[in-house]
């Protein structure tokens, strides 16, 4: 069971990123190790070039995000943690996959449409190509599973189709790649958490908690603490119901309350039913907010403390990333040797073998 996921270097990640993705990485690191395979986690700095950015700031944000991942429990001795741009095969495979990915499909992707509307100056070709780079990230390692939040469904579907199309067109004899069996490329499965796959903004609970569309009081960051954290939960939007039965999980009818219940359950690692039951004696939404605040604070406090220790040591972060990149490059090259051969690119394997036997 090989696991891969990537995360953008947007610095201090928010609670949605943490519950939807980062916590699954830590779990994935253990599951992959138990199965005798690798887990790979990548800080995707090349993806960050698809919108306006500042080069010096980007490097700092890579360190912030890497330190958050380490503080949350990723261990470079157990998993492969690296920076995307350090492994050149991601860019190479992106171009190779462009041979099978239809341009029209890229232009219809929700993220491309949303983000291109939000761009003031340039809508870069990179923004259109973002899903192809993401497909290459995963397919380069023949990963079986991709832990991500619910919002990545469309990207995962494109990635799965790209793997199927490459297999069918260039290596039909090797198998379909479905279900982890055979195939030039593996068709990976999306893995989302049972609770917390889509954490919503606390101020606008019908919209997902987001980085690019962050709201000052609706977005909770992993490093938020004390009064700032308390204020966000106390001001969380709920509804005007009151009395018995008002604290219940009904996302369409009661988005604010349901989001708080989901955050509460995810933070306590219980089911939503258990979270609701624990509030049976609550006097109102104030109790729900305070319970959720306490659970989130308990979950995030050790991460904040560890982050404060790790983040200043840039040399140690670079060392961890370099170690991961060296191993990731080896694994990606194993795939690329086969992909180049199948797609008719580069030195044919037979010629290469003859040259090295001389
Ligand atoms: N609200 C969310 N709930 C659950 N999971 C979420 N993810 C993102 N938002 C939520 C998951 O976090 C991972 C990292 O996402 P990313 O690398 O795209 O980082 P980001 O750009 O900081 O994430 P955002 O917040 O999603 O940015 P916008 O909204 O600007 O695009 C992914 O696995 C994602 O599913």
Short mmCIF file of N, CA, C and O in Angstrom, two decimals, residues 244-306:
data_model
loop_
_atom_site.label_atom_id
_atom_site.label_comp_id
_atom_site.label_asym_id
_atom_site.label_seq_id
_atom_site.Cartn_x
_atom_site.Cartn_y
_atom_site.Cartn_z
N UNK A 244 -34.68 22.19 22.87
CA UNK A 244 -34.30 20.79 22.67
C UNK A 244 -34.23 20.43 21.19
O UNK A 244 -35.09 20.85 20.41
N UNK A 245 -33.21 19.68 20.83
CA UNK A 245 -33.09 19.21 19.44
C UNK A 245 -32.44 20.21 18.49
O UNK A 245 -32.30 19.92 17.29
N UNK A 246 -32.06 21.38 19.00
CA UNK A 246 -31.47 22.35 18.06
C UNK A 246 -30.02 22.00 17.73
O UNK A 246 -29.51 22.38 16.67
N UNK A 247 -29.35 21.23 18.63
CA UNK A 247 -27.98 20.80 18.30
C UNK A 247 -28.07 19.44 17.61
O UNK A 247 -28.10 18.38 18.23
N UNK A 248 -28.18 19.50 16.29
CA UNK A 248 -28.23 18.23 15.53
C UNK A 248 -27.52 18.42 14.19
O UNK A 248 -27.31 19.55 13.74
N UNK A 249 -27.16 17.29 13.60
CA UNK A 249 -26.37 17.31 12.37
C UNK A 249 -27.29 17.27 11.16
O UNK A 249 -27.93 16.26 10.89
N UNK A 250 -27.38 18.39 10.47
CA UNK A 250 -28.22 18.49 9.28
C UNK A 250 -27.58 19.55 8.38
O UNK A 250 -27.99 20.72 8.38
N UNK A 251 -26.54 19.17 7.62
CA UNK A 251 -25.71 20.16 6.91
C UNK A 251 -26.49 21.13 6.02
O UNK A 251 -26.14 22.31 5.95
N UNK A 252 -27.55 20.65 5.36
CA UNK A 252 -28.27 21.56 4.44
C UNK A 252 -29.08 22.58 5.23
O UNK A 252 -29.09 23.77 4.94
N UNK A 253 -29.79 22.08 6.25
CA UNK A 253 -30.73 22.90 7.02
C UNK A 253 -29.99 23.75 8.08
O UNK A 253 -30.38 24.89 8.34
N UNK A 254 -28.93 23.17 8.66
CA UNK A 254 -28.22 23.84 9.76
C UNK A 254 -26.71 23.79 9.51
O UNK A 254 -25.96 23.08 10.21
N UNK A 255 -26.22 24.52 8.49
CA UNK A 255 -24.80 24.38 8.10
C UNK A 255 -23.81 24.78 9.19
O UNK A 255 -22.79 24.11 9.38
N UNK A 256 -24.10 25.86 9.92
CA UNK A 256 -23.16 26.33 10.94
C UNK A 256 -23.02 25.34 12.08
O UNK A 256 -21.91 24.97 12.49
N UNK A 257 -24.17 24.89 12.61
CA UNK A 257 -24.18 23.93 13.72
C UNK A 257 -23.54 22.61 13.27
O UNK A 257 -22.72 22.01 14.00
N UNK A 258 -23.88 22.16 12.07
CA UNK A 258 -23.34 20.89 11.57
C UNK A 258 -21.83 20.96 11.41
O UNK A 258 -21.11 20.00 11.70
N UNK A 259 -21.34 22.12 10.95
CA UNK A 259 -19.88 22.28 10.79
C UNK A 259 -19.18 22.21 12.15
O UNK A 259 -18.15 21.55 12.30
N UNK A 260 -19.76 22.87 13.15
CA UNK A 260 -19.16 22.82 14.49
C UNK A 260 -19.16 21.39 15.02
O UNK A 260 -18.17 20.93 15.61
N UNK A 261 -20.26 20.67 14.79
CA UNK A 261 -20.32 19.27 15.25
C UNK A 261 -19.26 18.42 14.55
O UNK A 261 -18.63 17.56 15.16
N UNK A 262 -19.08 18.70 13.27
CA UNK A 262 -18.09 17.94 12.51
C UNK A 262 -16.67 18.24 13.04
O UNK A 262 -15.86 17.32 13.21
N UNK A 263 -16.39 19.51 13.33
CA UNK A 263 -15.07 19.88 13.86
C UNK A 263 -14.88 19.26 15.26
O UNK A 263 -13.81 18.74 15.58
N UNK A 264 -15.94 19.28 16.04
CA UNK A 264 -15.88 18.71 17.40
C UNK A 264 -15.58 17.21 17.32
O UNK A 264 -14.66 16.70 17.99
N UNK A 265 -16.33 16.51 16.48
CA UNK A 265 -16.15 15.05 16.35
C UNK A 265 -14.76 14.73 15.81
O UNK A 265 -14.07 13.85 16.33
N UNK A 266 -14.34 15.47 14.78
CA UNK A 266 -13.02 15.19 14.18
C UNK A 266 -11.92 15.45 15.21
O UNK A 266 -10.98 14.65 15.33
N UNK A 267 -12.03 16.53 15.97
CA UNK A 267 -10.98 16.86 16.94
C UNK A 267 -10.92 15.85 18.06
O UNK A 267 -9.84 15.52 18.56
N UNK A 268 -12.09 15.35 18.46
CA UNK A 268 -12.10 14.33 19.54
C UNK A 268 -11.91 12.92 18.99
O UNK A 268 -11.86 11.97 19.75
N UNK A 269 -11.87 12.79 17.69
CA UNK A 269 -11.77 11.49 16.99
C UNK A 269 -12.92 10.57 17.39
O UNK A 269 -12.74 9.40 17.74
N UNK A 270 -14.11 11.12 17.38
CA UNK A 270 -15.31 10.31 17.64
C UNK A 270 -16.23 10.43 16.42
O UNK A 270 -15.91 11.15 15.47
N UNK A 271 -17.39 9.79 16.49
CA UNK A 271 -18.36 9.95 15.41
C UNK A 271 -19.19 11.22 15.67
O UNK A 271 -19.18 11.75 16.80
N UNK A 272 -19.91 11.67 14.65
CA UNK A 272 -20.75 12.85 14.83
C UNK A 272 -21.89 12.53 15.82
O UNK A 272 -22.24 13.36 16.66
N UNK A 273 -22.42 11.31 15.75
CA UNK A 273 -23.48 10.91 16.70
C UNK A 273 -22.98 11.03 18.14
O UNK A 273 -23.71 11.50 19.02
N UNK A 274 -21.76 10.61 18.38
CA UNK A 274 -21.21 10.71 19.74
C UNK A 274 -21.04 12.17 20.15
O UNK A 274 -21.29 12.53 21.31
N UNK A 275 -20.64 13.00 19.19
CA UNK A 275 -20.48 14.43 19.50
C UNK A 275 -21.84 15.03 19.89
O UNK A 275 -21.96 15.78 20.86
N UNK A 276 -22.89 14.68 19.12
CA UNK A 276 -24.23 15.19 19.42
C UNK A 276 -24.67 14.69 20.80
O UNK A 276 -25.15 15.47 21.64
N UNK A 277 -24.46 13.40 21.06
CA UNK A 277 -24.89 12.81 22.34
C UNK A 277 -24.19 13.49 23.52
O UNK A 277 -24.79 13.69 24.58
N UNK A 278 -22.92 13.87 23.32
CA UNK A 278 -22.16 14.47 24.42
C UNK A 278 -22.72 15.85 24.80
O UNK A 278 -22.41 16.38 25.85
N UNK A 279 -23.56 16.41 23.91
CA UNK A 279 -24.12 17.73 24.18
C UNK A 279 -25.59 17.67 24.58
O UNK A 279 -26.31 18.67 24.53
N UNK A 280 -26.02 16.48 25.01
CA UNK A 280 -27.43 16.29 25.35
C UNK A 280 -27.89 17.27 26.43
O UNK A 280 -29.02 17.77 26.38
N UNK A 281 -27.02 17.60 27.38
CA UNK A 281 -27.43 18.51 28.45
C UNK A 281 -27.07 19.97 28.18
O UNK A 281 -27.14 20.81 29.09
N UNK A 282 -26.69 20.28 26.94
CA UNK A 282 -26.23 21.65 26.65
C UNK A 282 -27.35 22.67 26.79
O UNK A 282 -28.51 22.37 26.51
N UNK A 283 -26.96 23.91 27.21
CA UNK A 283 -27.98 24.96 27.37
C UNK A 283 -28.24 25.71 26.07
O UNK A 283 -29.15 26.50 25.97
N UNK A 284 -27.38 25.51 25.08
CA UNK A 284 -27.59 26.23 23.82
C UNK A 284 -26.33 26.16 22.98
O UNK A 284 -25.40 25.40 23.29
N UNK A 285 -26.28 26.96 21.91
CA UNK A 285 -25.14 26.91 21.00
C UNK A 285 -23.84 27.36 21.66
O UNK A 285 -22.76 27.01 21.21
N UNK A 286 -23.96 28.17 22.74
CA UNK A 286 -22.76 28.62 23.46
C UNK A 286 -21.96 27.41 23.95
O UNK A 286 -20.73 27.38 23.83
N UNK A 287 -22.65 26.40 24.46
CA UNK A 287 -21.97 25.20 24.97
C UNK A 287 -21.31 24.43 23.82
O UNK A 287 -20.21 23.89 23.96
N UNK A 288 -22.00 24.36 22.69
CA UNK A 288 -21.44 23.68 21.52
C UNK A 288 -20.14 24.38 21.09
O UNK A 288 -19.12 23.75 20.81
N UNK A 289 -20.19 25.71 21.05
CA UNK A 289 -19.01 26.48 20.62
C UNK A 289 -17.85 26.28 21.59
O UNK A 289 -16.71 26.07 21.16
N UNK A 290 -18.15 26.30 22.90
CA UNK A 290 -17.06 26.17 23.88
C UNK A 290 -16.48 24.75 23.86
O UNK A 290 -15.26 24.57 24.00
N UNK A 291 -17.34 23.76 23.67
CA UNK A 291 -16.84 22.37 23.60
C UNK A 291 -15.94 22.19 22.37
O UNK A 291 -14.89 21.54 22.42
N UNK A 292 -16.37 22.80 21.26
CA UNK A 292 -15.58 22.67 20.02
C UNK A 292 -14.25 23.38 20.18
O UNK A 292 -13.19 22.85 19.80
N UNK A 293 -14.29 24.58 20.74
CA UNK A 293 -13.06 25.34 20.99
C UNK A 293 -12.09 24.51 21.84
O UNK A 293 -10.90 24.40 21.52
N UNK A 294 -12.59 23.92 22.92
CA UNK A 294 -11.72 23.16 23.82
C UNK A 294 -11.10 21.96 23.10
O UNK A 294 -9.90 21.68 23.25
N UNK A 295 -11.91 21.27 22.28
CA UNK A 295 -11.40 20.09 21.57
C UNK A 295 -10.34 20.48 20.54
O UNK A 295 -9.31 19.81 20.40
N UNK A 296 -10.58 21.59 19.83
CA UNK A 296 -9.63 22.04 18.81
C UNK A 296 -8.33 22.48 19.50
O UNK A 296 -7.23 22.14 19.07
N UNK A 297 -8.48 23.22 20.58
CA UNK A 297 -7.30 23.72 21.29
C UNK A 297 -6.45 22.55 21.81
O UNK A 297 -5.22 22.57 21.70
N UNK A 298 -7.12 21.54 22.31
CA UNK A 298 -6.39 20.37 22.83
C UNK A 298 -5.64 19.65 21.70
O UNK A 298 -4.52 19.20 21.88
N UNK A 299 -6.27 19.60 20.54
CA UNK A 299 -5.64 18.92 19.39
C UNK A 299 -4.45 19.74 18.87
O UNK A 299 -3.42 19.18 18.50
N UNK A 300 -4.61 21.07 18.83
CA UNK A 300 -3.58 21.90 18.17
C UNK A 300 -2.44 22.34 19.09
O UNK A 300 -1.34 22.63 18.59
N UNK A 301 -2.67 22.37 20.40
CA UNK A 301 -1.63 22.88 21.30
C UNK A 301 -0.28 22.16 21.15
O UNK A 301 0.76 22.81 20.97
N UNK A 302 -0.25 20.81 21.15
CA UNK A 302 1.07 20.16 21.00
C UNK A 302 1.73 20.47 19.66
O UNK A 302 2.96 20.53 19.57
N UNK A 303 0.91 20.70 18.63
CA UNK A 303 1.48 21.00 17.30
C UNK A 303 2.11 22.39 17.32
O UNK A 303 3.21 22.60 16.82
N UNK A 304 1.40 23.34 17.94
CA UNK A 304 1.95 24.70 18.05
C UNK A 304 3.28 24.68 18.80
O UNK A 304 4.24 25.33 18.41
N UNK A 305 3.32 23.91 19.89
CA UNK A 305 4.55 23.88 20.70
C UNK A 305 5.71 23.27 19.92
O UNK A 305 6.82 23.78 19.93
N UNK A 306 5.41 22.21 19.23
CA UNK A 306 6.47 21.54 18.46
C UNK A 306 6.92 22.41 17.28
O UNK A 306 8.11 22.47 16.96
#
